[in-house]
GROMACS .gro file of C-alpha atoms in nm:
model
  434
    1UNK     CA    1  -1.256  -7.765   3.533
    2UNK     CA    2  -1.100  -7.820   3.169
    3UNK     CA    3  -1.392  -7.949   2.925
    4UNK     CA    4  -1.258  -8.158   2.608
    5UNK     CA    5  -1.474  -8.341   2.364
    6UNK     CA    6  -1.330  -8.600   2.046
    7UNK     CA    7  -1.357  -8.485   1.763
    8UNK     CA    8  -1.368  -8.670   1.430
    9UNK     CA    9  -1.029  -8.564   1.272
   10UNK     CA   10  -0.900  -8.504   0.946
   11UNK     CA   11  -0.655  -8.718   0.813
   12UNK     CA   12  -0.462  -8.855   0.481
   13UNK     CA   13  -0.639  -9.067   0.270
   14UNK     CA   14  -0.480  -9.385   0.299
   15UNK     CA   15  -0.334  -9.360  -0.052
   16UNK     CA   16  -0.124  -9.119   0.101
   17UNK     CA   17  -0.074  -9.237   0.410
   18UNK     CA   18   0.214  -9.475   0.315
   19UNK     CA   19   0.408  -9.222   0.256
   20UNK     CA   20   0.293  -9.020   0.576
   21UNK     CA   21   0.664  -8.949   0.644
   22UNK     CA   22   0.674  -8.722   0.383
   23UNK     CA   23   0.373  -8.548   0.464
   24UNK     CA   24   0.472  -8.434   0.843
   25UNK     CA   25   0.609  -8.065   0.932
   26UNK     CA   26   0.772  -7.948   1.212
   27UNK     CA   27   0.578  -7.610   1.354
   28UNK     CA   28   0.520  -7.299   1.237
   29UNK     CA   29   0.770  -7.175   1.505
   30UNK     CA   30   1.051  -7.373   1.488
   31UNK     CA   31   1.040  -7.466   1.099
   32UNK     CA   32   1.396  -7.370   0.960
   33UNK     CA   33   1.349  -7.145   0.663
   34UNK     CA   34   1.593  -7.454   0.474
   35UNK     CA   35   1.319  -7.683   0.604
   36UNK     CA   36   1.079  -7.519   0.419
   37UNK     CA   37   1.190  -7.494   0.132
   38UNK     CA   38   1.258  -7.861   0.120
   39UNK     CA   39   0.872  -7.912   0.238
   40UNK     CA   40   0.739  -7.745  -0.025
   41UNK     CA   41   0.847  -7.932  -0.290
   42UNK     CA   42   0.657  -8.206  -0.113
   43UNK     CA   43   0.281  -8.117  -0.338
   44UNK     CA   44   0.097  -8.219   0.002
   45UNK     CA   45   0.284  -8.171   0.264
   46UNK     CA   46   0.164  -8.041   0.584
   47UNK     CA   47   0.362  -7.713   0.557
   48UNK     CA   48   0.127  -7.586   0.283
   49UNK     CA   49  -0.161  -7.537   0.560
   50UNK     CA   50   0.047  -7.442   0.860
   51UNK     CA   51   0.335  -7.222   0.753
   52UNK     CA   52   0.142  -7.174   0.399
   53UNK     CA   53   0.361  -6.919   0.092
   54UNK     CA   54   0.238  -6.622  -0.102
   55UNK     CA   55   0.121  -6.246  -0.091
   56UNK     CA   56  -0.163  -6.371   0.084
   57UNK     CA   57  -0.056  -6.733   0.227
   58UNK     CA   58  -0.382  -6.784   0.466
   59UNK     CA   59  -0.606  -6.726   0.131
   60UNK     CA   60  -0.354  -6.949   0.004
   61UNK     CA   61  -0.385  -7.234   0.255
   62UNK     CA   62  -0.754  -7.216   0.198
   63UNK     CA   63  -0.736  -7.300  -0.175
   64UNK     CA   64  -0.526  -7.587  -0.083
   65UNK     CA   65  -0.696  -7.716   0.169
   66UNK     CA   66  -1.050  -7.710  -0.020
   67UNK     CA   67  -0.897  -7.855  -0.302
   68UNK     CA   68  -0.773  -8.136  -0.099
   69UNK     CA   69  -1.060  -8.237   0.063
   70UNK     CA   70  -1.235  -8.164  -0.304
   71UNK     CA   71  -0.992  -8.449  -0.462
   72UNK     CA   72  -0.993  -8.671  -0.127
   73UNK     CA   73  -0.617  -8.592  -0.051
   74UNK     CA   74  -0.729  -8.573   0.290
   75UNK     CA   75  -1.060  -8.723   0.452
   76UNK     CA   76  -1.284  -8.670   0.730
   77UNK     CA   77  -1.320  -8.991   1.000
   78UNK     CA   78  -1.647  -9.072   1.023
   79UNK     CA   79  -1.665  -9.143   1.446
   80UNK     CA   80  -1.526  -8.902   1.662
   81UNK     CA   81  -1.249  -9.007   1.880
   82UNK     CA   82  -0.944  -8.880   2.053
   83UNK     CA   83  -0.620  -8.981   1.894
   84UNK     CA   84  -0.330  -9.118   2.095
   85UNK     CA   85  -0.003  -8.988   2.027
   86UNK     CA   86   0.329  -9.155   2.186
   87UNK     CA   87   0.668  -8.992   2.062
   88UNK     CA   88   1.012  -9.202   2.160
   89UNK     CA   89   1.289  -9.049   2.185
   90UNK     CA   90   1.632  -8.996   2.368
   91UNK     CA   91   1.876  -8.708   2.438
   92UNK     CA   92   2.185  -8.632   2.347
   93UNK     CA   93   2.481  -8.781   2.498
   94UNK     CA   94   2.231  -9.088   2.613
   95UNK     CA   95   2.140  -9.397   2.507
   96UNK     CA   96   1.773  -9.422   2.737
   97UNK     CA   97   1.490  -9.408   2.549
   98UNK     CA   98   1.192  -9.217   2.608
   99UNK     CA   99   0.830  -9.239   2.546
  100UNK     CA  100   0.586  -8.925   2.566
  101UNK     CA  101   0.228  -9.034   2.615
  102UNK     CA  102  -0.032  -8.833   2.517
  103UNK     CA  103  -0.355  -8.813   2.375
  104UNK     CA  104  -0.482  -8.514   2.130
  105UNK     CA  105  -0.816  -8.378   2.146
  106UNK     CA  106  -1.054  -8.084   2.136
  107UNK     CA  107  -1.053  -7.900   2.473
  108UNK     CA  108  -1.295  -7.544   2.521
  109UNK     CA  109  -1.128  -7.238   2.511
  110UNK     CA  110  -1.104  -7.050   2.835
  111UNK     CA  111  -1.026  -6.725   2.884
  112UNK     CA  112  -0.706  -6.667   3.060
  113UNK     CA  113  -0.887  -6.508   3.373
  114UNK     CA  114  -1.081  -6.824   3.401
  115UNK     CA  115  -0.704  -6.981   3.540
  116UNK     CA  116  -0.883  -7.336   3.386
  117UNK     CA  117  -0.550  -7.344   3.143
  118UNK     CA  118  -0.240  -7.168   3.254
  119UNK     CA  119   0.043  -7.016   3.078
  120UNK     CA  120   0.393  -6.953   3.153
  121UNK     CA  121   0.513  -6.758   2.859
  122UNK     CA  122   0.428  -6.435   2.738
  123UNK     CA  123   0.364  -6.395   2.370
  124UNK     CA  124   0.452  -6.237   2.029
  125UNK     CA  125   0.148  -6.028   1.909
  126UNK     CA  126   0.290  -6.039   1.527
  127UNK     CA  127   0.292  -6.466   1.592
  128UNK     CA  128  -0.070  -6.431   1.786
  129UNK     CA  129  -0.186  -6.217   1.460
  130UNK     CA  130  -0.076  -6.499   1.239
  131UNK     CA  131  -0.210  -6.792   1.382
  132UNK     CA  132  -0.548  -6.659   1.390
  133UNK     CA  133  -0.558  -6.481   1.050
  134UNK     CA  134  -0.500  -6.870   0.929
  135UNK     CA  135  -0.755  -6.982   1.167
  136UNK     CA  136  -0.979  -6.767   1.035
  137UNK     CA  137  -0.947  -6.858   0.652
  138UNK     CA  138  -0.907  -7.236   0.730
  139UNK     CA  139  -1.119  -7.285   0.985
  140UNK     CA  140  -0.857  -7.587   1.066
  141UNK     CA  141  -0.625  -7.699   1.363
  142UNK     CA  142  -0.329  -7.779   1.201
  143UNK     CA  143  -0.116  -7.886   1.448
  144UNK     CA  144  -0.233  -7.926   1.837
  145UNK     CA  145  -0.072  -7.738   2.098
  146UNK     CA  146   0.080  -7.872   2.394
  147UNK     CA  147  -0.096  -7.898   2.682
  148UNK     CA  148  -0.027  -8.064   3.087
  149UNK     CA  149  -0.235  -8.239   3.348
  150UNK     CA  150  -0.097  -8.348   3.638
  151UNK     CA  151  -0.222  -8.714   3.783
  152UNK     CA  152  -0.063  -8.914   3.984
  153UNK     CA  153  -0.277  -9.209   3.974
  154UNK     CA  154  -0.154  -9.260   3.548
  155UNK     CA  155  -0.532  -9.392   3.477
  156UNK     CA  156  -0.525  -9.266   3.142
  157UNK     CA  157  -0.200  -9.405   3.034
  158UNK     CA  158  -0.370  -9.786   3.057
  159UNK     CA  159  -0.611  -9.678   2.827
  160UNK     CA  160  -0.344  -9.490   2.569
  161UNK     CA  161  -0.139  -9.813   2.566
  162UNK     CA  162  -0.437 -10.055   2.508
  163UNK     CA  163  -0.504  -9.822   2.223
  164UNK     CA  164  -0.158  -9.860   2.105
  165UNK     CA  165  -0.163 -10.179   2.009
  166UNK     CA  166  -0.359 -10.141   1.707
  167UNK     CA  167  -0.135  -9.816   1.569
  168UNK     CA  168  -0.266  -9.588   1.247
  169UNK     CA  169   0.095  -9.424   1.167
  170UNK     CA  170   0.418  -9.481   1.245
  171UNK     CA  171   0.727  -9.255   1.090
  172UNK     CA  172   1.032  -9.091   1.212
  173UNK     CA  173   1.023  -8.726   1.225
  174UNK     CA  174   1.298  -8.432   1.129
  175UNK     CA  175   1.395  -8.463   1.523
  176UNK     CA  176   1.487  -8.845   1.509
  177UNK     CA  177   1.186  -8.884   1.725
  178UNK     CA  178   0.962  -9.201   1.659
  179UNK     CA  179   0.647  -9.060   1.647
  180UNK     CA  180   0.307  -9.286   1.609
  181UNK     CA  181  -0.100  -9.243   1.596
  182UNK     CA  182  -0.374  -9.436   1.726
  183UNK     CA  183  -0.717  -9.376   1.795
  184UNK     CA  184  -0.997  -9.422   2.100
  185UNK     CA  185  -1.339  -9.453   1.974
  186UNK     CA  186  -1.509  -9.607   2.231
  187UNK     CA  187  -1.762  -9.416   2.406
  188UNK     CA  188  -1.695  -9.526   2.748
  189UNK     CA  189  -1.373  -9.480   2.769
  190UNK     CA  190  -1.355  -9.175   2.615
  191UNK     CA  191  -1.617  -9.006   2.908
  192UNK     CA  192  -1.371  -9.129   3.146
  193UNK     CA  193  -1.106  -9.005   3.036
  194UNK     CA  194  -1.341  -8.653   2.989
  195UNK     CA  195  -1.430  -8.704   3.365
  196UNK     CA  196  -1.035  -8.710   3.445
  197UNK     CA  197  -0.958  -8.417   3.309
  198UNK     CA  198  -1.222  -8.196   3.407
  199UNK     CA  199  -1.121  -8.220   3.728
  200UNK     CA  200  -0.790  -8.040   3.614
  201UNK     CA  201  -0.625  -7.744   3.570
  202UNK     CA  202  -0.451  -7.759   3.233
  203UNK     CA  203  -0.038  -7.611   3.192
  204UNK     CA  204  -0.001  -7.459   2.864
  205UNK     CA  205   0.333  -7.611   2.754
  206UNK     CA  206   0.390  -7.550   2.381
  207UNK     CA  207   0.203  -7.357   2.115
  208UNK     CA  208   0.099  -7.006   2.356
  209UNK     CA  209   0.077  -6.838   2.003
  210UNK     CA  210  -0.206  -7.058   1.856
  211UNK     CA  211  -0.392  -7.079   2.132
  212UNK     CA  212  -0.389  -6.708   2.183
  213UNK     CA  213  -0.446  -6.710   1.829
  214UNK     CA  214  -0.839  -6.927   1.882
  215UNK     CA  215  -0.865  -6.718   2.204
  216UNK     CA  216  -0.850  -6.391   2.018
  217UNK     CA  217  -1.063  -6.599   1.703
  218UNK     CA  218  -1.272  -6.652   1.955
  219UNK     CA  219  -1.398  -6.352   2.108
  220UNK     CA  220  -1.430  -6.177   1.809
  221UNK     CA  221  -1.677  -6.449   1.676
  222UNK     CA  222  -1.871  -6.447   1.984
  223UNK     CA  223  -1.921  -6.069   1.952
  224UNK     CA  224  -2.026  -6.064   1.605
  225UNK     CA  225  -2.270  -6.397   1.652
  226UNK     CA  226  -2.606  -6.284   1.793
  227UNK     CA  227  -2.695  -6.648   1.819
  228UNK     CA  228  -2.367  -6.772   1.998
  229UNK     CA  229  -2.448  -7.086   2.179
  230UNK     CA  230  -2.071  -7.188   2.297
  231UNK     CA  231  -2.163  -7.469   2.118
  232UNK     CA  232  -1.969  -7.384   1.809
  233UNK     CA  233  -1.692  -7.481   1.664
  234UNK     CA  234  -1.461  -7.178   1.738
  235UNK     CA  235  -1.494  -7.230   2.095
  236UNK     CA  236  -1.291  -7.540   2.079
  237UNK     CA  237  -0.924  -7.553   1.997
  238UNK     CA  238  -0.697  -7.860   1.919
  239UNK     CA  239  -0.436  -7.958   2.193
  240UNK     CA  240  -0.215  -8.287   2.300
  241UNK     CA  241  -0.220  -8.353   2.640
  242UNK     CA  242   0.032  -8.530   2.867
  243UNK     CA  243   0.070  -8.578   3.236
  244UNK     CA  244   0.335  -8.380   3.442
  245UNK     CA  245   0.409  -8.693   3.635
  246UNK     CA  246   0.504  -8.923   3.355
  247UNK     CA  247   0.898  -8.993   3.362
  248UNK     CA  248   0.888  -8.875   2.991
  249UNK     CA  249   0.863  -8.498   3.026
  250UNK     CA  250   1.182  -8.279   2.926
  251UNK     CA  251   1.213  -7.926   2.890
  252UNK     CA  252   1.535  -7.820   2.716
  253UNK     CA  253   1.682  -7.467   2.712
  254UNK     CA  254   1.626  -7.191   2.497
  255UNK     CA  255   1.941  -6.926   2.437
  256UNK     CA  256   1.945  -6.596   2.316
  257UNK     CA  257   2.164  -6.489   2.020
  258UNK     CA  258   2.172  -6.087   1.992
  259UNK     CA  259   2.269  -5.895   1.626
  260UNK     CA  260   2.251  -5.548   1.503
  261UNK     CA  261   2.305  -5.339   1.788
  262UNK     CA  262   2.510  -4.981   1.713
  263UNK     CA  263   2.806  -4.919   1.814
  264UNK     CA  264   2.836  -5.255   1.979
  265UNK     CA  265   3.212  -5.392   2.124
  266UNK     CA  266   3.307  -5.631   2.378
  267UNK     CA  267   3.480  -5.399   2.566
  268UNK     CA  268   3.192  -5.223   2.628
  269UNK     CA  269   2.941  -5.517   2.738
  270UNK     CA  270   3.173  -5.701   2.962
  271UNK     CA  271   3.194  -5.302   3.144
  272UNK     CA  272   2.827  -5.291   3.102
  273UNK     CA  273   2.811  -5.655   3.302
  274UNK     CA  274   3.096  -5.574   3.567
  275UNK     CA  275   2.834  -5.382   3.807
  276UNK     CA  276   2.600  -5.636   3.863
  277UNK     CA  277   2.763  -5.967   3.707
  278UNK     CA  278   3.070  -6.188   3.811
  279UNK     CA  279   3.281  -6.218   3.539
  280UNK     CA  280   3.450  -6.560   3.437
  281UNK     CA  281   3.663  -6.601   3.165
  282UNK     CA  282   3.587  -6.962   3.029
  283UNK     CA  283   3.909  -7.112   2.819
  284UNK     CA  284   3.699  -7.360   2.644
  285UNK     CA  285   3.365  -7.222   2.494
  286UNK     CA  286   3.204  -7.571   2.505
  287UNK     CA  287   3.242  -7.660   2.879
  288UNK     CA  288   3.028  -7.319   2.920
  289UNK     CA  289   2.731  -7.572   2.960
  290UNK     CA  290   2.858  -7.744   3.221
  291UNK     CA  291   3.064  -7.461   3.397
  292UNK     CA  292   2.686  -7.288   3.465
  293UNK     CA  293   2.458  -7.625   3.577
  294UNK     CA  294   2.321  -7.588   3.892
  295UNK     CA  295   2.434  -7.264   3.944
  296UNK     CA  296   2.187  -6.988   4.013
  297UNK     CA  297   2.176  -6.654   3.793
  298UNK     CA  298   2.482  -6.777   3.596
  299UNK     CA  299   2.515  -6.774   3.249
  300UNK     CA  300   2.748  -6.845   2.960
  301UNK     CA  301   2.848  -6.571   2.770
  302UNK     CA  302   2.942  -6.615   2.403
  303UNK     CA  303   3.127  -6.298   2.194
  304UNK     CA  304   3.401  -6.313   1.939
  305UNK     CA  305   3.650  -6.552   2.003
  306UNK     CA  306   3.587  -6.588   2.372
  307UNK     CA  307   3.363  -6.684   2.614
  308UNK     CA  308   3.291  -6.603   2.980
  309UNK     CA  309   3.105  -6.768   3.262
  310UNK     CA  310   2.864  -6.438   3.394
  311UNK     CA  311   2.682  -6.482   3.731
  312UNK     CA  312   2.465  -6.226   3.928
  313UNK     CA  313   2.579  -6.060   4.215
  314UNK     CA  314   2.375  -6.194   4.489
  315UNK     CA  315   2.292  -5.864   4.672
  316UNK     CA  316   2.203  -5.721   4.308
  317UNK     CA  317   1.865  -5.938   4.306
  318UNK     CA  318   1.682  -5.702   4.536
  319UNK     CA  319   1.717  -5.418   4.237
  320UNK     CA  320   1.464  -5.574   4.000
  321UNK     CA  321   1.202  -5.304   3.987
  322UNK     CA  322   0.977  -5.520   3.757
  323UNK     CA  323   0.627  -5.598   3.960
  324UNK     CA  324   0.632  -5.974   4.026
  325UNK     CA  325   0.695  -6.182   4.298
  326UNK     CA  326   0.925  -6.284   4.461
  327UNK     CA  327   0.971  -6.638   4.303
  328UNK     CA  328   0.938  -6.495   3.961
  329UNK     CA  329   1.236  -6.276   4.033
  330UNK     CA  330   1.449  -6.513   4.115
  331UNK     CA  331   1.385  -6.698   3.811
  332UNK     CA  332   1.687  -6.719   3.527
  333UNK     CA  333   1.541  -6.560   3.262
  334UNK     CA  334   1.412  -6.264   3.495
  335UNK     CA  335   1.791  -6.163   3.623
  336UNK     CA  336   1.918  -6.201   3.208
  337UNK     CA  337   1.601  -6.015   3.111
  338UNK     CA  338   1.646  -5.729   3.330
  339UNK     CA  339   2.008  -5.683   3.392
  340UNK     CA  340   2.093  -5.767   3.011
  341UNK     CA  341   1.814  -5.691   2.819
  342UNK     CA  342   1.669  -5.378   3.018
  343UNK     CA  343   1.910  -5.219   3.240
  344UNK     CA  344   2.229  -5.313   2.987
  345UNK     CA  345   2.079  -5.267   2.631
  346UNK     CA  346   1.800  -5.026   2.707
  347UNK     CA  347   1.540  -5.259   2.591
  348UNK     CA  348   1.225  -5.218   2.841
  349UNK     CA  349   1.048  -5.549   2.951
  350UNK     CA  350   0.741  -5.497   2.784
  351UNK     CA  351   0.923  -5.402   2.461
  352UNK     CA  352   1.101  -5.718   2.429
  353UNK     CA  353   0.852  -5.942   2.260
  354UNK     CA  354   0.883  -5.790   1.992
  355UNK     CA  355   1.285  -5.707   2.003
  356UNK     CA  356   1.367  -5.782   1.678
  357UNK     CA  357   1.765  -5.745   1.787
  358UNK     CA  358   1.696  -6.048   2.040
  359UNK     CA  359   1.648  -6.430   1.900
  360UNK     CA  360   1.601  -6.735   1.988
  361UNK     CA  361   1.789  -7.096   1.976
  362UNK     CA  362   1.843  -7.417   2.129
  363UNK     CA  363   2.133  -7.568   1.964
  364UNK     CA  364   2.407  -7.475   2.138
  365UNK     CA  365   2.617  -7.536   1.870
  366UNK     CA  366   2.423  -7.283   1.630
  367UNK     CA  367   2.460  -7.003   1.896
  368UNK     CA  368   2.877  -7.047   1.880
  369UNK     CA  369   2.908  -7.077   1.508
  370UNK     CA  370   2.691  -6.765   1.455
  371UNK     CA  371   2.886  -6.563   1.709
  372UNK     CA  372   3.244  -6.728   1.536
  373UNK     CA  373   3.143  -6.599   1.191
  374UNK     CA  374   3.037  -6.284   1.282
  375UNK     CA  375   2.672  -6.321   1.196
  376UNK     CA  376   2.552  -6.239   1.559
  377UNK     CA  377   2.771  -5.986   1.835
  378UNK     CA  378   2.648  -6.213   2.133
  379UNK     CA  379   2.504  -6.519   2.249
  380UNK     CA  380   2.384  -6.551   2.630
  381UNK     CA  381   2.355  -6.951   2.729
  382UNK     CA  382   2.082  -7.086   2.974
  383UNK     CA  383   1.984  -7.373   3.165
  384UNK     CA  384   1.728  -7.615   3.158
  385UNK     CA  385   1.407  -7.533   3.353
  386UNK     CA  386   1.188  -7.786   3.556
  387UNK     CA  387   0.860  -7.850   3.537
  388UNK     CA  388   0.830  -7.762   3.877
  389UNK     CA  389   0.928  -7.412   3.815
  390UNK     CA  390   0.692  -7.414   3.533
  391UNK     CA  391   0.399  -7.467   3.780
  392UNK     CA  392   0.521  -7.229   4.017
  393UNK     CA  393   0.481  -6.959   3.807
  394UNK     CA  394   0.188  -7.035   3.620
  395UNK     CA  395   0.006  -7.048   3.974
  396UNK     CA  396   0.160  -6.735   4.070
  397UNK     CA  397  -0.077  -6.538   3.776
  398UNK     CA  398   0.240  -6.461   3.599
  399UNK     CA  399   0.454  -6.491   3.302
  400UNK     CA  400   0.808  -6.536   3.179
  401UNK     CA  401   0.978  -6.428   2.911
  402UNK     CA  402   0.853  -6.535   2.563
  403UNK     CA  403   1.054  -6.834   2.465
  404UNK     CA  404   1.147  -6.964   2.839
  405UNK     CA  405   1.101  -7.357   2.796
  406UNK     CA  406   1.155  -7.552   2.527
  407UNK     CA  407   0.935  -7.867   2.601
  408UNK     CA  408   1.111  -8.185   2.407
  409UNK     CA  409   1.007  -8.370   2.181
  410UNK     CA  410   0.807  -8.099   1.971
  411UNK     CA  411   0.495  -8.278   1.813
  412UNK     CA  412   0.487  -8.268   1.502
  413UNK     CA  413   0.202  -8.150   1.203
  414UNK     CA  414   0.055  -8.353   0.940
  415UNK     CA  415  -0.114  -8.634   1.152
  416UNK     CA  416  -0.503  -8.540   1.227
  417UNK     CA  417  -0.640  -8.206   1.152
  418UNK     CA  418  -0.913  -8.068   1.368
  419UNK     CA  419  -1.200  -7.853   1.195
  420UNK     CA  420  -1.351  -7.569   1.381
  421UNK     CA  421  -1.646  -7.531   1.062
  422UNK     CA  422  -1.980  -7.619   1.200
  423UNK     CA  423  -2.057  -7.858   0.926
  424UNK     CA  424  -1.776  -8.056   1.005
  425UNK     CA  425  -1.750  -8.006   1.373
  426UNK     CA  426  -2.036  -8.127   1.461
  427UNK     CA  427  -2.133  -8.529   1.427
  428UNK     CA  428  -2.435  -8.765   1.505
  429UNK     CA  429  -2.251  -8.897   1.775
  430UNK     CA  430  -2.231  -8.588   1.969
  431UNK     CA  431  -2.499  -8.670   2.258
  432UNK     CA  432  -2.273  -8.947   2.331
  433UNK     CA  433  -1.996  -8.756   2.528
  434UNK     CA  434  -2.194  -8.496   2.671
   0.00000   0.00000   0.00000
């Protein structure tokens, strides 16, 4: 069902790529504005094509990147391939190690309707906008999405770790996480692994805002290109893949911190939350993580100096008006999206995407100290969410709220580009995987 292809990738020319460390980025989305800063005093540094500065920072990226290819800072492979991609890791408060298998490739671009790759999340249009306005001027995948096939008979992963043993780059990224590139060239191989996953549905894990991004790219080429084939290169967008049955796959939660709401007082939320919430007080604003694990529709609540355990009243679930089913309504992030961010703040569903009052974070941490010093009013605390959840919903049709999972390790940019510019999109060696 899913058709991918190798491509022949853009990479650091090897001058550089001793140093490749200091070339990586983490994405656009999750890039710390500190980060930045820091990256950019790196001349070539990933950052400069996907989270690129200026007025105008797509025509920006574009003078950079032509100038780099102009001077050799980065070079085209000469065979197509698809480039494996392994990421170890652990998690906090453990000493197991991980390792994320995964290969990175080009893969066609379907239209959502088609149900040939799946999403979970709902998006950002201002993020969507973004991502294809580089797109556009680039003509480059800078980073590859995150995408998940599910097989339980692992025959890809033999060929991944054969590849493995001969290893183009090695570093450790801004996560602690041990990330390193190889590359599959060989024909054969490669059209299994193409016959594999065309038999698959593909989960759209991480990265809903760039592909969105080619989607949108896409159609509006298609309509202005009498001669469209589908053979171009805009009809093909850049994306990892990894299998929802490896023992490697974690999905880490994502909070929301809340700021600049009038006439806000904690008084009046914790009223707010009394008619459909059980109220907890929680002494210890750490063991809030814990106190909520395995509980359903609970939630930690973080404002001022305190911090509360809220859960939803069981009867109260029937009251969700939204229009989804059944197992979408019982989801987490449904009951805090409606009863906190709808009913509560008066912030309708389809309005909160772009909420500019509502953020997001994962550490934990970050949400207390921001709510300690004032610089947010409230932080609400969720819990992780399974990959079997994750299916659920994306075969149910719909979405959750933008920023539900938080799929761990994030991959990282700055180690193969993918160009979507016919010259360089298309090779000799084509005929050989079709």
């Amino acid at each position: 069902m899913a058709e991918i292809r190798p491509f022949a990738g853009w990479r650091y020319h090897h001058d550089q790529a001793g140093q490749i460390e200091k070339l990586t980025s983490p994405l656009f989305d999750v890039v710390s504005d500190k980060q930045r800063e820091v990256l950019y005093q790196t001349e070539y540094n990933s950052i400069h094509l996907s989270v690129p500065q200026g007025e105008h920072p797509a025509k920006l990226a574009r003078k950079k990147l032509d100038q780099w290819k102009k001077d050799g800072v980065i070079v085209q492979d000469r065979l197509p391939g698809i480039y494996v991609y392994f990421q170890h890791f652990s998690l906090a408060g453990s000493d197991q190690t991980y390792i994320r298998k995964g290969f990175i490739c080009n893969i066609r671009i379907y239209e959502w309707s088609e149900k040939k790759i799946l999403r979970h999340e709902s998006t950002m249009p201002f993020s969507v906008d973004d991502r294809k306005q580089l797109l556009h001027e680039t003509q480059l995948n800078v980073s590859p999405t995150h995408g998940l096939y599910t097989d339980g008979e692992k025959e890809i992963e033999k060929y991944l770790d054969e590849s493995m043993k001969a290893p183009i780059y090695e570093s450790e990224d801004y996560q602690g996480v041990r990330d390193v590139l190889s590359v599959i060239q060989d024909a054969k191989i490669i059209r299994r692994i193409q016959e594999i996953i065309y038999e698959k549905q593909i989960i759209l894990a991480d990265g809903h805002h760039r592909y969105e991004g080619s989607l949108n790219y896409m159609k509006e080429q298609r309509k202005n290109n009498p001669e469209h084939t589908g053979s171009e290169g805009y009809n093909y967008h850049m994306m990892l893949l990894t299998n929802t049955e490896a023992e490697d796959l974690r999905i880490l939660p994502t909070h929301r911190v809340v700021r600049g709401l009038e006439n806000f007082s904690e008084e009046w939320l914790l009223k707010q939350l009394e008619e459909d919430f059980i109220i907890k007080t929680v002494e210890n604003a750490p063991d809030v993580n814990e106190i909520i694990l395995g509980k359903q529709w609970a939630f930690g609540l973080l404002i001022g100096d305190n911090a509360y355990k809220i859960r939803l009243k069981p009867e109260k679930i029937t009251e969700i008006k939204w229009n989804f089913p059944d197992e979408v309504k019982a989801l987490d992030l449904t009951v805090m999206h409606y009863f906190v961010f709808e009913k509560i703040l008066s912030v309708p569903g389809h309005k909160q995407v772009n909420a500019r009052n509502i953020t997001f974070q994962r550490n934990f941490t970050e949400c207390l100290r921001e709510v300690l010093k004032g610089e947010a009013q409230f932080a609400l605390i969720t819990k992780d969410i399974s990959i079997d959840t994750v299916k659920q919903v994306c075969y149910s049709g719909f979405t959750m709220p933008q920023k539900s999972t938080y799929f761990y390790p994030k991959v990282i940019s700055g180690f193969v580009f993918s160009s979507i510019d016919d010259h360089e999109f298309h090779t000799p060696f084509d005929s050989c995987f079709q």
